[in-house]
GROMACS .gro file of C-alpha atoms in nm:
model
   82
    1MET     CA    1   9.256  10.298  11.720
    2TRP     CA    2   9.192   9.914  11.744
    3GLN     CA    3   8.962   9.898  11.421
    4SER     CA    4   9.173  10.056  11.175
    5THR     CA    5   9.464   9.804  11.245
    6LEU     CA    6   9.225   9.489  11.270
    7PRO     CA    7   9.109   9.324  10.906
    8HIS     CA    8   8.795   9.511  10.850
    9GLY     CA    9   8.734   9.683  11.072
   10ASP     CA   10   8.702   9.354  11.249
   11PRO     CA   11   8.546   9.472  11.603
   12ASP     CA   12   8.540   9.146  11.800
   13GLY     CA   13   8.939   9.163  11.782
   14LEU     CA   14   8.971   9.221  12.171
   15HIS     CA   15   8.753   8.990  12.246
   16ARG     CA   16   8.911   8.725  12.062
   17GLU     CA   17   9.229   8.826  12.249
   18GLU     CA   18   9.027   8.811  12.615
   19SER     CA   19   8.886   8.445  12.509
   20GLY     CA   20   9.239   8.304  12.400
   21GLN     CA   21   9.216   8.307  11.999
   22LEU     CA   22   9.492   8.519  11.997
   23ASP     CA   23   9.645   8.325  11.728
   24GLU     CA   24   9.344   8.347  11.533
   25MET     CA   25   9.343   8.732  11.523
   26LEU     CA   26   9.731   8.712  11.449
   27LYS     CA   27   9.636   8.503  11.173
   28ALA     CA   28   9.379   8.738  11.054
   29VAL     CA   29   9.627   9.114  11.084
   30SER     CA   30   9.911   8.952  10.950
   31SER     CA   31   9.678   8.846  10.659
   32HIS     CA   32   9.548   9.213  10.649
   33TYR     CA   33   9.883   9.343  10.617
   34ASP     CA   34  10.035   9.070  10.373
   35ASP     CA   35   9.707   9.218  10.144
   36GLU     CA   36   9.834   9.567  10.195
   37VAL     CA   37  10.202   9.542  10.130
   38SER     CA   38  10.100   9.344   9.811
   39TYR     CA   39   9.889   9.654   9.662
   40SER     CA   40  10.175   9.875   9.790
   41VAL     CA   41  10.412   9.656   9.599
   42GLN     CA   42  10.185   9.643   9.296
   43ARG     CA   43  10.124  10.035   9.292
   44LEU     CA   44  10.460  10.161   9.324
   45SER     CA   45  10.601   9.857   9.009
   46GLU     CA   46  10.325  10.024   8.825
   47ALA     CA   47  10.468  10.338   8.892
   48VAL     CA   48  10.829  10.286   8.850
   49GLY     CA   49  10.714  10.182   8.440
   50PRO     CA   50  10.686  10.530   8.304
   51ILE     CA   51  10.963  10.679   8.550
   52LEU     CA   52  11.224  10.425   8.360
   53VAL     CA   53  11.052  10.501   8.023
   54VAL     CA   54  11.132  10.869   8.059
   55GLY     CA   55  11.463  10.804   8.197
   56LEU     CA   56  11.586  10.574   7.922
   57ALA     CA   57  11.428  10.872   7.627
   58ALA     CA   58  11.674  11.093   7.822
   59VAL     CA   59  11.971  10.854   7.741
   60VAL     CA   60  11.897  10.784   7.461
   61GLY     CA   61  11.842  11.140   7.329
   62PHE     CA   62  12.174  11.254   7.544
   63PHE     CA   63  12.374  10.997   7.338
   64ALA     CA   64  12.183  11.086   7.000
   65LEU     CA   65  12.333  11.488   7.056
   66ALA     CA   66  12.686  11.335   7.130
   67ILE     CA   67  12.655  11.191   6.783
   68PHE     CA   68  12.490  11.437   6.577
   69LEU     CA   69  12.642  11.774   6.748
   70PRO     CA   70  12.992  11.710   6.629
   71MET     CA   71  12.848  11.634   6.266
   72TRP     CA   72  12.637  11.926   6.228
   73ASP     CA   73  12.971  12.144   6.324
   74LEU     CA   74  13.142  11.951   6.068
   75THR     CA   75  12.885  12.044   5.791
   76GLN     CA   76  12.929  12.438   5.891
   77VAL     CA   77  13.310  12.408   5.881
   78ALA     CA   78  13.280  12.216   5.540
   79ARG     CA   79  13.010  12.535   5.403
   80LYS     CA   80  13.272  12.786   5.511
   81GLY     CA   81  13.533  12.622   5.327
   82PHE     CA   82  13.895  12.542   5.550
   0.00000   0.00000   0.00000
């Protein structure tokens, strides 16, 4: 269990705590978690890009239909005559 939380599976992490090197161990653990958070944020930001593109396409499509549908209805009315 402890090896999964220590950077790179450091088996000596517990010995550092007992030998008075707790600050070094905590710095190593914090560095490991900083890297993990940085990687997770990067993956999240890469995933948000395509989602925004699809959302923007939906909004543009909605406005295009809102403009063109009434114009198509007017052409049908014009063909029938008033």
